[in-house]
XYZ file of C-alpha atoms in Angstrom:
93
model
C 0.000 0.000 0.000
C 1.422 3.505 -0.778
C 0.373 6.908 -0.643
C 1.718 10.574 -0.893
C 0.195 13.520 -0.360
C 1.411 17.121 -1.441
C 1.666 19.097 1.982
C 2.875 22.413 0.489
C 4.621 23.609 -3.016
C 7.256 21.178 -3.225
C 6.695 18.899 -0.116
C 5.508 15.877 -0.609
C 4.557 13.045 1.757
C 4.844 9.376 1.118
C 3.735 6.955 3.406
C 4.243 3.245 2.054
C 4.178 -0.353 3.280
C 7.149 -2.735 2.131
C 7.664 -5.992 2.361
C 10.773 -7.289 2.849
C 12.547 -10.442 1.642
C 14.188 -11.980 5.357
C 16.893 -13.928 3.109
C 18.296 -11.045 1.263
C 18.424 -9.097 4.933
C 19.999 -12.458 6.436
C 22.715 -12.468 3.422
C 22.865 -8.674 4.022
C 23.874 -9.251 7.107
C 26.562 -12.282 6.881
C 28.468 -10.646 4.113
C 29.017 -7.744 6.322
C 32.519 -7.370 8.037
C 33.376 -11.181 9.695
C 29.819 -11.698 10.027
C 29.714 -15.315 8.856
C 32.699 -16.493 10.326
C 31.204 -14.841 13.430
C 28.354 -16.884 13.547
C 29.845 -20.005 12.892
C 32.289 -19.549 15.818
C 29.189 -18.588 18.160
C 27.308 -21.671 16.915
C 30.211 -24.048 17.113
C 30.500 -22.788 21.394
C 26.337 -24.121 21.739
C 26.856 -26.427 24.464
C 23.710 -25.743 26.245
C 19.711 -24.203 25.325
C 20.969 -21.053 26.995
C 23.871 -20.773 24.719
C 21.962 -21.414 21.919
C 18.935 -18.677 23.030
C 21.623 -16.213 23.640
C 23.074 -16.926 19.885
C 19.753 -16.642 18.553
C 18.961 -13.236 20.440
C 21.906 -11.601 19.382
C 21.783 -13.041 15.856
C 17.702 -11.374 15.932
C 19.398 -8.188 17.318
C 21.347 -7.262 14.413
C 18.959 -8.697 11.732
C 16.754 -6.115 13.168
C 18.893 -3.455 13.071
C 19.932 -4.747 9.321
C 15.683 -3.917 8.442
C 16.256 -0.116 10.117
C 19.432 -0.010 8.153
C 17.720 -1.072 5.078
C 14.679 1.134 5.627
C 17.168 4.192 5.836
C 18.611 3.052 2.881
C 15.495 3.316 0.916
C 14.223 6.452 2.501
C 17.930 7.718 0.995
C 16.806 6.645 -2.403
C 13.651 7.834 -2.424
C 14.970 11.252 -1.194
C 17.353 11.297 -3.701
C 15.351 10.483 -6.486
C 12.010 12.598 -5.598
C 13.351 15.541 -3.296
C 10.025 16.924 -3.125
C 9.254 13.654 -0.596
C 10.503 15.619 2.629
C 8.525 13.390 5.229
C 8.795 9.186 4.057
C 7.097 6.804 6.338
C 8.477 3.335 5.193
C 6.573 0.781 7.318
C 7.876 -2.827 6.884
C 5.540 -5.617 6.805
């Protein structure tokens, strides 16, 4: 679903809802820095259900921050293609 709205000459909003694809954040993610190699060292040291909750909470931690980081991305594209779009309300889904 997306909508703008003209606020004012030359401001624009756009309010949209996005769907994202979880594998392309996940593969995002792991070619980032050591991220990979990261994870396989945290995964190799499960020993116990609390190591392997605490793996998986961390490994949801930055996945989310890899969807704000991709939202911000878009918002930069959008801005850069459209400048009139001063307010951009990407909600993922």
């Amino acid at each position: 679903d997306v909508k703008s709205v003209m606020v004012a000459p030359g401001i624009a909003r756009l309010k949209a809802e996005v769907h994202f694809n979880s594998v392309a954040i996940a593969d995002r993610y792991l070619g980032l820095h050591n991220n990979l190699h990261d994870l396989r060292e945290s995964l190799q040291q499960v020993d116990s259900d609390s190591d392997a909750r605490r793996v998986l909470r961390r490994c949801s931690q930055h996945l989310y921050l890899m969807l704000g980081i991709e939202v911000d991305r878009l918002e930069a594209l959008i801005r850069a293609k459209y400048p009139e779009f001063k307010y951009i309300d990407l909600e993922p889904l």
